[in-house]
Amino acid sequence: MAPFARPSVGFATILAARIPNRTSQLCAASSSLNARLGRPNASLCAIRRLQTVSKASLLPPSAITRATLTDSSVEPSSSRSRKRPLCLTNRLTPRCIAVQTRRNFHTYFVTHLPSSSVHPDSRLSRGPGHKLPRDASTPHTPSPGSAPAVAPPYIPSTRDLTVVRIPMRRAKHHLGVATDRGRRPYNEDRDQAGTISLPAFAKRAPRSVQQKPGEATPADSALGDPQVFYFGVFDGHGGTQCAEFIREELPGYIENASKEFGLQSSLRKTKPGREHSQYRSPPKAPSIKDAPEPVQMKGPEEVKKSMPPTKPSAIVEKPVHGEPIHSAVSPPAEVTDHAKAIQLEKDLVKEYKDTIGGYFRRFYPEHFVLSKDGPKEDGDITIESVLTYAFLRADLDFVSAQAQKVDPDDSRVSDIPLNNDEILGVPHATPSGHGIGGNTRFKGGSTASIALISTPTAAPFWHPAAQSTLLCAHVGDSRILLCDTATGLAQPLTSDHHPSNPTETRRLRRYAPAGSMVSGDSFGEERIAGLANSRAFGDMKSKRIGVSAEPEITRVEMGPAQYSFLVLMSDGISGTLSDQEIVDVVKEARTPEEGARSVVAYATEVSSDGDNATCQVVRLGGWERRSEGGLGSLGTKELRDMRRTESLDPRRGKQ
């Protein structure tokens, strides 16, 4: 054996004494294989990381350490530096020790690159460029290692099948994202955007309009449906741990919930065995009857009656927010096993009852088919049921994980690894396999407002002729708005989950313990146990009195170019600006990216408290006509100019 082969074996031998038995066996096996292959320098047993945990993690001794085996000769440096925290469970699960599989959520979308007669595909090569007479031509004899003379048959001749990936945050004409910490020491807001592996939930379009002339044709998802887009804004309070957990893990919880429920595509129409034609018909020839009806714009006089009242003064004590639009009726979803889906709901509700108690002893989520008398007779599983399950599952896992950790503010348990009396339950493994939070207990929480967009055809949702279905799930006081193309008015999709909200007041009084600890502060605002939000992720100390993560879900069927854009924002914006001010600022921007930056800049300029501000602007089918309906962007221009002038007044005295 070569002298330099020894360190490879010695390295594996030394590590075998420091890592679990299974990992050491893999190490030794890889070293032996390395020596047999004559590759002494290329060690297959490169240990990415060794992490140790204290007794507080409740892991058995065999799981004290964790090692991930990778090939150091092929793994990129960026992957080696990526953190992989431990799973916080009371038992060793395969998810904790196995190499993690690739997640289905992506921060990009895929689309087909269309062919062009002006710029032909460079790969279009049918053969050599010369055209000699047959008797003057000679057969081509390739030399060893040379490329073939003609294009292989598996390479497409046009770009119709060329799929490209477009990062969401770089698509400035489709998505705009901006954030600012204001006058706070750090920014607790988080946001997310991408595509999620979820069966289509859009309303199936008639066969005659499934393919429009000149439609763009984005690539399908792995499920065969058009891609489902995911957008979200998360406003953390008390720290960033909960907001970061929801940003990274919530898409995975939604994907896992859809798989556990056996959710099927809403576009499924034909019988099993005809999968190749069940989603959409082949492209049709252009026809005038397929053109969508134009949006009927409304004039300024018609819209003025619907405009929210504005005060003549520029000082706005509290912004005016309209009532959210009514949710469309969601059709029953097709699931592979209806009984299993109901059992999943039962188990989760029971786990909440046994783990937390209090408010959750009489807890029956709105979109579950459960009631105090058992399953509803006419109850159907819907996509809303899946989202509710995912939200509640994620929140319970986060709270259970924090309950196992040491409370840094409690001197009684600061010197011991674990306080058994405070354990609420055992969290499930997260979809990504990563850990939950840090080493000490996190008592804060986070709001969450997400938007899912599904289309019934291959046309993307931002196409002017495309129909789509928008599904919003919301917890807390972050906010989601639509801009109506015909009127130019803001259409709220969410309501603020505050104790002063009549809906929240009825919910808390019906379920929570007496009084539910709702009281007013010195500014006249009602709070529950000191919290401004009556629904939130985390906030483990307030769970028993009704601070739930059950989402408020709104479904909107969007017609072709019916809406101009979608806005998601944290309360640093919605707590300062009215809904109409926000959409009017976006109307004046040239791109969604510029619109998001303008909203954040305006909010931080006129804000009196300097809260964190985060905004997402999503382009929809009516973007090009966003300023044509109603008063355009002039409806609140005078008010905005007055507020900007007022913000520059040195006597204003921002607090």
XYZ file of C-alpha atoms in Angstrom:
655
model
C 0.000 0.000 0.000
C 1.224 3.473 -0.775
C 2.487 5.420 2.228
C -0.087 8.145 1.772
C -3.000 5.658 2.061
C -2.597 5.353 5.825
C -4.055 8.695 6.892
C -7.341 7.813 5.196
C -7.763 4.646 7.285
C -6.480 6.306 10.430
C -8.908 9.189 9.990
C -11.852 6.786 9.852
C -10.543 4.821 12.841
C -10.225 7.924 14.996
C -13.691 9.176 14.086
C -15.258 5.769 14.771
C -14.679 6.315 18.475
C -16.483 9.673 18.420
C -19.606 9.002 16.375
C -22.484 6.484 16.586
C -21.865 2.875 15.602
C -23.864 3.017 12.369
C -21.938 6.033 11.170
C -18.605 4.470 12.108
C -19.482 1.362 10.102
C -20.194 3.530 7.081
C -16.907 5.318 7.670
C -14.886 2.117 7.812
C -16.655 0.663 4.792
C -15.975 3.748 2.725
C -12.301 3.734 3.746
C -11.908 0.085 2.733
C -13.574 0.749 -0.582
C -11.294 3.712 -1.031
C -8.201 1.588 -0.596
C -9.434 -1.146 -2.950
C -10.167 1.384 -5.668
C -6.690 2.836 -5.374
C -7.988 6.279 -4.475
C -6.173 7.019 -1.239
C -6.459 10.789 -1.556
C -10.198 10.908 -2.306
C -11.672 10.097 1.072
C -15.318 9.063 0.792
C -15.706 9.465 4.516
C -15.623 13.251 4.903
C -17.470 14.286 7.995
C -19.411 17.451 7.380
C -20.187 18.244 10.950
C -20.279 16.763 14.436
C -22.801 18.282 16.743
C -23.409 17.453 20.361
C -26.501 18.115 22.408
C -27.144 18.405 26.097
C -29.573 16.394 28.174
C -32.245 18.988 27.524
C -32.785 17.657 24.029
C -34.126 14.355 25.403
C -32.209 12.358 22.835
C -30.969 8.886 23.794
C -27.219 8.368 24.205
C -27.000 6.793 20.765
C -28.131 10.069 19.266
C -25.810 12.355 21.188
C -23.902 13.125 18.027
C -24.896 13.442 14.446
C -22.743 13.087 11.374
C -23.613 13.471 7.740
C -21.487 11.569 5.258
C -20.709 13.251 2.000
C -18.134 12.902 -0.702
C -15.742 15.764 -0.163
C -14.444 15.425 -3.691
C -17.784 16.286 -5.272
C -19.674 18.348 -2.699
C -19.510 22.126 -3.308
C -18.142 24.387 -0.614
C -21.444 26.252 -0.271
C -23.175 23.023 0.716
C -20.502 22.150 3.273
C -20.969 25.442 5.064
C -24.724 25.063 5.302
C -26.067 24.544 8.804
C -27.890 21.325 9.614
C -29.205 21.511 13.174
C -30.497 18.527 15.040
C -34.053 17.268 15.116
C -35.536 17.940 18.538
C -37.379 14.722 19.352
C -37.418 12.226 22.177
C -36.502 9.346 19.940
C -34.062 8.709 17.138
C -35.893 8.858 13.833
C -34.578 8.111 10.355
C -35.289 11.719 9.436
C -32.748 12.876 12.012
C -29.821 10.753 10.844
C -30.444 10.171 7.149
C -29.130 12.427 4.464
C -31.897 14.902 3.783
C -33.759 14.661 0.506
C -34.380 17.671 -1.658
C -37.419 19.706 -0.707
C -40.237 20.298 -3.164
C -40.535 24.004 -2.371
C -38.404 26.137 -4.658
C -37.627 29.842 -4.702
C -37.886 29.859 -8.487
C -40.425 28.991 -11.133
C -39.840 27.133 -14.376
C -41.086 28.050 -17.822
C -40.620 27.054 -21.440
C -38.417 29.263 -23.569
C -40.537 30.021 -26.670
C -39.166 29.547 -30.155
C -38.474 32.604 -32.289
C -38.070 33.063 -36.032
C -35.929 36.158 -35.479
C -33.489 34.367 -33.173
C -33.505 30.705 -34.220
C -32.308 28.037 -31.884
C -28.570 27.582 -32.162
C -28.979 23.855 -31.563
C -31.114 23.436 -34.670
C -28.711 21.462 -36.812
C -29.951 18.838 -39.215
C -26.508 18.014 -40.561
C -23.419 19.533 -42.169
C -23.788 22.991 -43.613
C -22.548 22.073 -47.128
C -24.868 20.891 -49.909
C -22.730 18.852 -52.320
C -24.070 16.723 -55.148
C -24.641 13.137 -54.153
C -21.853 11.822 -56.376
C -19.378 14.355 -54.921
C -20.164 13.664 -51.279
C -18.289 11.190 -49.115
C -19.453 9.480 -45.932
C -18.423 11.180 -42.745
C -15.965 9.177 -40.689
C -15.801 10.551 -37.159
C -12.523 10.484 -35.343
C -12.327 8.905 -31.880
C -13.894 11.162 -29.262
C -15.404 13.602 -31.763
C -18.980 14.838 -31.660
C -21.583 13.351 -34.021
C -22.073 14.965 -37.385
C -25.801 15.501 -36.850
C -27.845 16.423 -33.825
C -28.960 13.381 -31.835
C -32.674 12.663 -32.121
C -33.286 13.275 -28.407
C -32.322 16.958 -28.647
C -35.399 19.035 -29.554
C -35.204 21.019 -32.749
C -36.923 24.071 -31.234
C -37.048 25.769 -27.872
C -40.604 24.642 -27.166
C -39.279 22.002 -24.763
C -36.451 24.054 -23.291
C -37.210 24.602 -19.606
C -35.536 27.467 -17.783
C -35.517 28.380 -14.102
C -36.277 31.967 -13.150
C -35.555 32.987 -9.525
C -38.606 34.678 -8.044
C -36.720 37.556 -6.469
C -34.962 38.369 -9.730
C -38.189 38.536 -11.713
C -38.605 42.255 -10.997
C -41.505 42.613 -13.424
C -43.474 39.851 -11.678
C -42.593 40.182 -7.990
C -41.331 43.053 -5.885
C -39.980 42.665 -2.346
C -38.770 45.393 -0.001
C -38.132 45.557 3.737
C -36.873 48.107 6.253
C -36.250 47.871 9.976
C -37.516 51.414 10.557
C -36.241 52.825 13.826
C -36.100 49.447 15.549
C -32.693 47.976 16.467
C -33.204 44.977 14.168
C -35.708 43.649 11.666
C -38.008 40.850 12.865
C -39.985 40.621 9.605
C -39.451 37.741 7.199
C -40.911 36.879 3.795
C -40.928 34.000 1.322
C -41.807 33.470 -2.349
C -41.573 30.479 -4.657
C -43.440 27.481 -6.028
C -44.857 24.744 -3.842
C -45.461 21.080 -4.643
C -49.221 21.051 -4.161
C -52.018 19.577 -6.317
C -53.896 22.207 -8.287
C -56.934 23.652 -6.494
C -58.067 26.039 -9.227
C -61.574 25.886 -10.603
C -61.480 23.795 -13.760
C -61.978 25.928 -16.850
C -64.378 24.949 -19.649
C -62.823 22.872 -22.385
C -63.338 25.675 -24.909
C -61.056 28.055 -23.000
C -58.408 25.713 -21.692
C -55.877 27.037 -24.182
C -55.845 30.612 -25.435
C -54.202 31.745 -28.672
C -50.685 32.947 -28.024
C -50.585 31.766 -24.416
C -47.273 31.402 -22.673
C -46.658 27.811 -21.668
C -44.835 27.486 -18.358
C -43.571 24.091 -17.391
C -45.766 21.908 -15.220
C -45.024 20.899 -11.668
C -43.846 17.454 -10.657
C -47.486 16.490 -10.094
C -48.414 17.206 -13.707
C -50.481 20.297 -12.835
C -49.606 23.901 -13.579
C -47.319 25.292 -10.904
C -48.795 26.563 -7.633
C -47.169 29.807 -6.498
C -46.558 30.647 -2.847
C -46.069 34.091 -1.278
C -45.824 34.932 2.410
C -45.026 37.684 4.908
C -44.255 36.897 8.556
C -44.005 39.524 11.300
C -42.114 38.235 14.325
C -42.410 39.671 17.813
C -40.092 39.041 20.726
C -37.377 37.860 18.346
C -36.954 36.207 14.969
C -36.891 32.479 15.798
C -40.594 31.851 15.210
C -40.765 33.969 12.040
C -37.749 32.169 10.585
C -39.201 28.782 11.496
C -42.502 29.581 9.768
C -40.754 31.022 6.729
C -38.588 27.936 6.231
C -40.893 25.138 7.385
C -44.497 26.164 6.639
C -44.302 25.250 2.918
C -43.082 21.799 3.920
C -45.914 21.384 6.415
C -48.427 22.262 3.700
C -46.863 19.798 1.270
C -46.797 17.040 3.883
C -50.397 17.714 4.888
C -51.577 17.418 1.284
C -49.786 14.077 0.983
C -51.131 12.747 4.282
C -54.676 13.774 3.339
C -54.226 12.204 -0.099
C -55.272 15.438 -1.782
C -55.969 15.109 -5.512
C -55.850 17.714 -8.254
C -59.002 19.715 -8.890
C -58.239 19.458 -12.623
C -58.736 15.687 -12.650
C -61.631 14.881 -14.926
C -61.182 11.597 -16.755
C -61.230 8.109 -15.360
C -58.068 6.476 -14.042
C -55.864 5.109 -16.786
C -56.176 8.187 -18.993
C -53.735 10.392 -17.159
C -52.111 11.757 -20.290
C -55.224 13.694 -21.295
C -56.853 14.431 -17.981
C -55.445 17.874 -17.337
C -55.961 19.884 -20.481
C -56.805 19.604 -24.127
C -54.250 20.169 -26.894
C -53.736 23.695 -28.202
C -56.549 25.052 -30.315
C -56.448 27.194 -33.409
C -56.973 30.912 -32.744
C -60.626 31.849 -32.582
C -62.329 35.155 -31.866
C -64.789 33.529 -29.487
C -61.917 32.463 -27.226
C -60.866 36.041 -26.523
C -61.745 37.129 -22.971
C -64.313 39.830 -22.421
C -62.661 43.197 -21.745
C -62.788 44.604 -18.221
C -65.489 47.253 -17.961
C -63.744 50.249 -16.449
C -65.659 52.535 -14.091
C -65.360 56.292 -14.098
C -64.342 58.599 -11.248
C -67.920 59.538 -10.353
C -68.919 55.904 -9.928
C -65.934 55.155 -7.743
C -66.096 58.218 -5.476
C -69.107 56.747 -3.694
C -67.057 53.706 -2.704
C -63.938 55.595 -1.646
C -63.235 55.476 2.102
C -63.695 58.833 3.854
C -60.540 60.844 4.465
C -59.911 63.576 7.004
C -58.774 66.998 5.809
C -55.820 66.817 8.198
C -52.688 64.920 7.286
C -52.423 63.474 10.789
C -53.865 59.970 10.696
C -54.297 58.465 14.146
C -55.403 55.087 12.846
C -55.540 54.026 9.176
C -58.863 53.096 7.653
C -59.155 49.423 6.711
C -62.129 48.068 4.829
C -63.955 44.845 5.540
C -62.473 41.783 3.821
C -64.299 40.440 0.810
C -66.387 37.319 1.251
C -64.676 34.064 0.497
C -65.876 32.032 -2.468
C -67.345 28.618 -1.765
C -64.662 25.972 -1.960
C -65.674 22.760 -3.741
C -65.055 19.453 -1.957
C -61.582 18.134 -2.600
C -60.880 14.651 -3.852
C -58.879 12.610 -1.360
C -57.671 9.048 -1.626
C -58.940 8.065 1.835
C -61.673 10.195 3.391
C -61.668 8.228 6.653
C -57.926 8.706 7.075
C -58.262 12.457 6.541
C -60.925 12.689 9.250
C -58.773 10.620 11.586
C -55.854 13.010 11.055
C -58.073 15.899 12.103
C -59.269 13.987 15.176
C -55.745 13.117 16.236
C -54.534 16.700 15.919
C -57.456 18.125 17.907
C -56.932 15.483 20.598
C -53.221 16.255 20.725
C -54.000 19.933 21.273
C -56.461 19.017 24.011
C -54.029 16.733 25.827
C -50.944 18.849 25.246
C -52.112 22.399 25.907
C -55.667 22.190 27.259
C -57.499 25.336 28.325
C -58.986 26.950 25.240
C -58.265 23.859 23.164
C -60.421 21.564 25.326
C -63.431 22.925 23.442
C -61.644 23.605 20.178
C -63.117 22.615 16.794
C -61.500 24.382 13.826
C -63.852 25.988 11.348
C -62.632 24.063 8.304
C -62.432 20.666 9.998
C -65.324 18.238 9.639
C -65.386 17.801 13.413
C -67.885 19.048 15.971
C -68.548 18.344 19.629
C -71.011 15.639 18.543
C -68.522 13.997 16.178
C -67.847 14.373 12.450
C -70.346 16.516 10.557
C -72.692 14.548 8.344
C -72.338 16.945 5.431
C -68.675 17.705 6.112
C -66.283 17.562 3.190
C -62.515 17.705 3.089
C -61.367 20.846 1.265
C -58.085 22.554 0.507
C -58.926 24.822 3.458
C -58.886 21.748 5.710
C -55.364 20.938 4.541
C -54.120 24.481 5.170
C -55.711 24.580 8.616
C -54.101 21.261 9.517
C -50.681 22.467 8.315
C -50.885 25.715 10.306
C -51.979 24.006 13.509
C -49.441 21.194 13.134
C -46.578 23.646 12.640
C -47.625 25.747 15.620
C -47.960 22.751 17.941
C -44.529 21.456 16.953
C -42.934 24.838 17.571
C -44.576 25.311 20.969
C -43.804 21.746 22.056
C -40.154 22.173 21.092
C -39.836 25.380 23.098
C -41.448 23.798 26.152
C -38.623 21.262 26.382
C -35.928 23.908 26.557
C -34.519 25.738 29.541
C -36.248 28.982 30.454
C -33.445 31.567 30.723
C -35.621 33.810 32.921
C -36.466 31.139 35.497
C -33.752 30.856 38.135
C -35.311 27.679 39.527
C -34.493 25.668 36.412
C -31.441 27.526 35.175
C -29.093 24.981 36.734
C -30.879 21.807 35.626
C -31.170 20.509 32.064
C -34.908 19.905 32.053
C -38.093 20.754 33.919
C -40.444 17.837 33.421
C -43.488 19.711 34.731
C -43.406 22.190 31.853
C -43.197 19.772 28.942
C -46.311 20.137 26.815
C -45.518 17.408 24.345
C -43.038 16.024 21.876
C -42.687 17.841 18.543
C -42.777 15.941 15.299
C -39.779 16.038 13.000
C -39.880 19.106 10.778
C -40.312 18.619 7.009
C -36.738 19.717 6.350
C -35.271 17.720 9.233
C -33.812 20.856 10.788
C -34.107 21.738 14.445
C -36.663 24.103 15.949
C -35.284 27.280 17.474
C -32.162 27.748 19.540
C -30.809 26.246 22.736
C -33.033 28.223 25.116
C -36.771 28.685 25.251
C -38.223 31.255 22.867
C -41.334 32.951 24.233
C -42.139 35.180 21.279
C -44.194 34.461 18.203
C -45.033 35.542 14.686
C -47.912 36.433 12.422
C -48.290 34.765 9.029
C -50.063 35.818 5.851
C -49.618 33.564 2.843
C -51.142 33.562 -0.633
C -51.360 30.522 -2.924
C -52.219 30.976 -6.606
C -53.281 28.086 -8.844
C -54.248 28.223 -12.516
C -56.442 25.727 -14.412
C -54.475 26.055 -17.652
C -50.885 26.414 -18.748
C -51.117 30.216 -18.811
C -49.394 31.806 -15.776
C -51.531 33.837 -13.403
C -50.003 37.144 -14.575
C -51.174 36.569 -18.163
C -53.999 39.029 -19.053
C -56.172 36.198 -20.409
C -55.561 33.739 -17.577
C -58.063 32.690 -14.957
C -56.739 31.676 -11.555
C -57.731 30.881 -7.989
C -56.235 32.770 -5.062
C -56.191 31.226 -1.602
C -55.136 33.351 1.383
C -54.417 31.932 4.841
C -53.860 34.505 7.552
C -52.941 34.663 11.240
C -52.292 37.933 13.096
C -52.300 41.532 11.884
C -50.175 41.346 8.744
C -52.318 42.088 5.715
C -53.128 41.087 2.106
C -54.793 43.358 -0.474
C -56.025 43.078 -4.050
C -56.360 46.011 -6.440
C -59.515 45.873 -8.559
C -58.717 46.753 -12.170
C -62.130 48.240 -13.023
C -62.444 50.546 -10.016
C -58.861 50.908 -8.808
C -60.054 50.281 -5.250
C -58.314 48.155 -2.638
C -60.010 44.853 -1.829
C -58.871 43.523 1.579
C -58.537 39.770 1.911
C -57.701 39.652 5.625
C -58.840 41.195 8.887
C -56.675 42.138 11.846
C -56.797 39.482 14.549
C -57.024 41.821 17.520
C -59.069 41.271 20.694
C -61.162 44.313 19.733
C -62.284 42.616 16.506
C -65.930 41.526 17.031
C -65.268 38.130 15.469
C -62.301 37.527 17.726
C -64.217 38.746 20.769
C -66.964 36.189 20.161
C -64.405 33.440 19.602
C -62.527 34.150 22.811
C -65.653 34.489 24.934
C -67.100 31.279 23.575
C -64.098 29.025 24.039
C -61.490 30.565 26.305
C -61.486 30.631 30.114
C -63.560 33.302 31.830
C -62.573 36.750 30.660
C -59.711 35.250 28.624
C -57.472 37.905 30.160
C -58.548 40.584 27.666
C -57.826 44.069 28.956
C -57.148 47.542 27.627
C -53.822 49.349 27.660
C -53.089 53.015 28.304
C -53.804 53.852 24.652
C -57.276 52.297 24.745
C -56.353 49.228 22.692
C -57.450 45.835 23.918
C -54.816 43.174 24.493
C -54.912 39.535 25.474
C -52.315 38.700 28.131
C -50.327 41.711 26.938
C -50.405 40.672 23.258
C -51.890 42.839 20.532
C -52.732 39.780 18.390
C -55.358 37.222 19.342
C -53.999 34.740 16.773
C -50.329 33.983 16.218
C -47.725 31.279 15.909
C -45.705 30.676 19.054
C -46.474 32.772 22.156
C -46.511 29.601 24.232
C -47.540 31.367 27.446
C -50.782 32.551 25.846
C -51.867 29.354 24.102
C -54.140 28.165 26.904
C -56.164 31.382 26.819
C -56.925 31.313 23.109
C -53.976 32.682 21.093
C -54.399 30.135 18.321
C -52.740 29.645 14.940
C -56.004 28.613 13.267
C -55.910 30.540 9.971
C -58.571 32.757 8.495
C -58.853 31.520 4.900
C -60.259 33.441 1.933
C -60.760 32.024 -1.549
C -61.023 34.324 -4.585
C -61.795 33.240 -8.151
C -59.914 35.743 -10.310
C -61.118 36.314 -13.855
C -58.941 37.474 -16.752
C -57.350 40.831 -15.843
C -59.920 41.294 -13.072
C -57.260 42.362 -10.580
C -54.107 44.384 -11.193
C -51.809 43.255 -8.400
C -51.592 41.609 -5.000
C -49.930 43.231 -1.971
C -48.723 41.427 1.163
C -47.398 43.546 4.035
C -46.526 43.550 7.719
C -48.225 45.801 10.263
C -45.383 48.292 9.965
C -47.133 49.322 6.737
C -50.795 48.487 7.370
C -50.609 50.103 10.818
C -49.529 53.383 9.227
C -51.177 53.526 5.791
C -54.747 52.962 4.704
C -55.544 50.260 2.177
C -56.236 52.775 -0.583
C -53.009 54.664 0.032
C -51.040 51.451 -0.405
C -52.569 50.494 -3.754
C -52.333 54.067 -5.062
C -48.607 54.156 -4.326
C -48.126 50.903 -6.245
C -50.103 52.235 -9.224
C -47.536 54.967 -9.773
C -44.656 52.487 -9.993
C -43.403 51.042 -13.264
C -42.659 47.563 -11.909
C -43.746 45.537 -8.849
C -40.207 45.897 -7.503
C -40.428 49.677 -7.655
C -43.909 49.524 -6.145
C -42.750 47.530 -3.114
C -39.855 49.906 -2.504
C -42.130 52.943 -2.813
C -44.636 51.547 -0.308
C -41.928 50.786 2.266
C -40.254 54.166 1.756
C -43.546 56.053 2.130
C -44.584 54.049 5.207
C -41.281 54.598 7.017
C -41.330 58.283 6.081
C -44.735 59.057 7.597
C -44.694 56.467 10.395
C -44.801 57.688 13.970
C -43.545 54.501 15.650
C -40.904 53.331 13.151
C -41.923 49.677 13.141
C -40.377 47.088 10.810
C -41.921 47.340 7.345
C -42.013 44.551 4.742
C -43.953 44.524 1.472
C -44.458 42.125 -1.425
C -46.137 43.226 -4.669
C -47.251 40.466 -7.049
C -48.192 41.249 -10.629
C -51.589 39.993 -11.831
C -53.334 39.998 -15.208
C -54.567 43.598 -15.078
C -51.192 45.156 -14.262
C -50.943 47.134 -17.503
C -54.299 48.816 -16.768
C -53.760 49.422 -13.060
C -54.202 53.221 -13.328
C -57.169 53.297 -15.701
C -60.026 52.387 -13.368
C -61.768 54.938 -11.179
C -59.576 57.766 -9.945
C -56.346 56.028 -10.810
C -53.657 56.974 -8.314
C -55.132 60.444 -7.701
C -57.676 59.345 -5.118
C -55.275 59.715 -2.197
C -52.579 61.883 -3.782
C -53.559 65.014 -1.866
C -53.584 63.119 1.418
C -50.208 61.542 0.701
C -48.649 64.888 -0.154
C -49.988 66.366 3.074
C -48.643 63.467 5.125
C -45.211 63.777 3.540
C -45.158 67.493 4.313
C -46.269 66.823 7.870
C -43.517 64.231 8.343
C -40.887 66.867 7.494
C -42.191 69.293 10.115
C -39.600 69.461 12.935
C -42.398 70.226 15.420
C -44.064 66.915 14.682
C -42.160 65.196 17.484
C -42.120 61.563 16.436
C -42.417 59.288 19.417
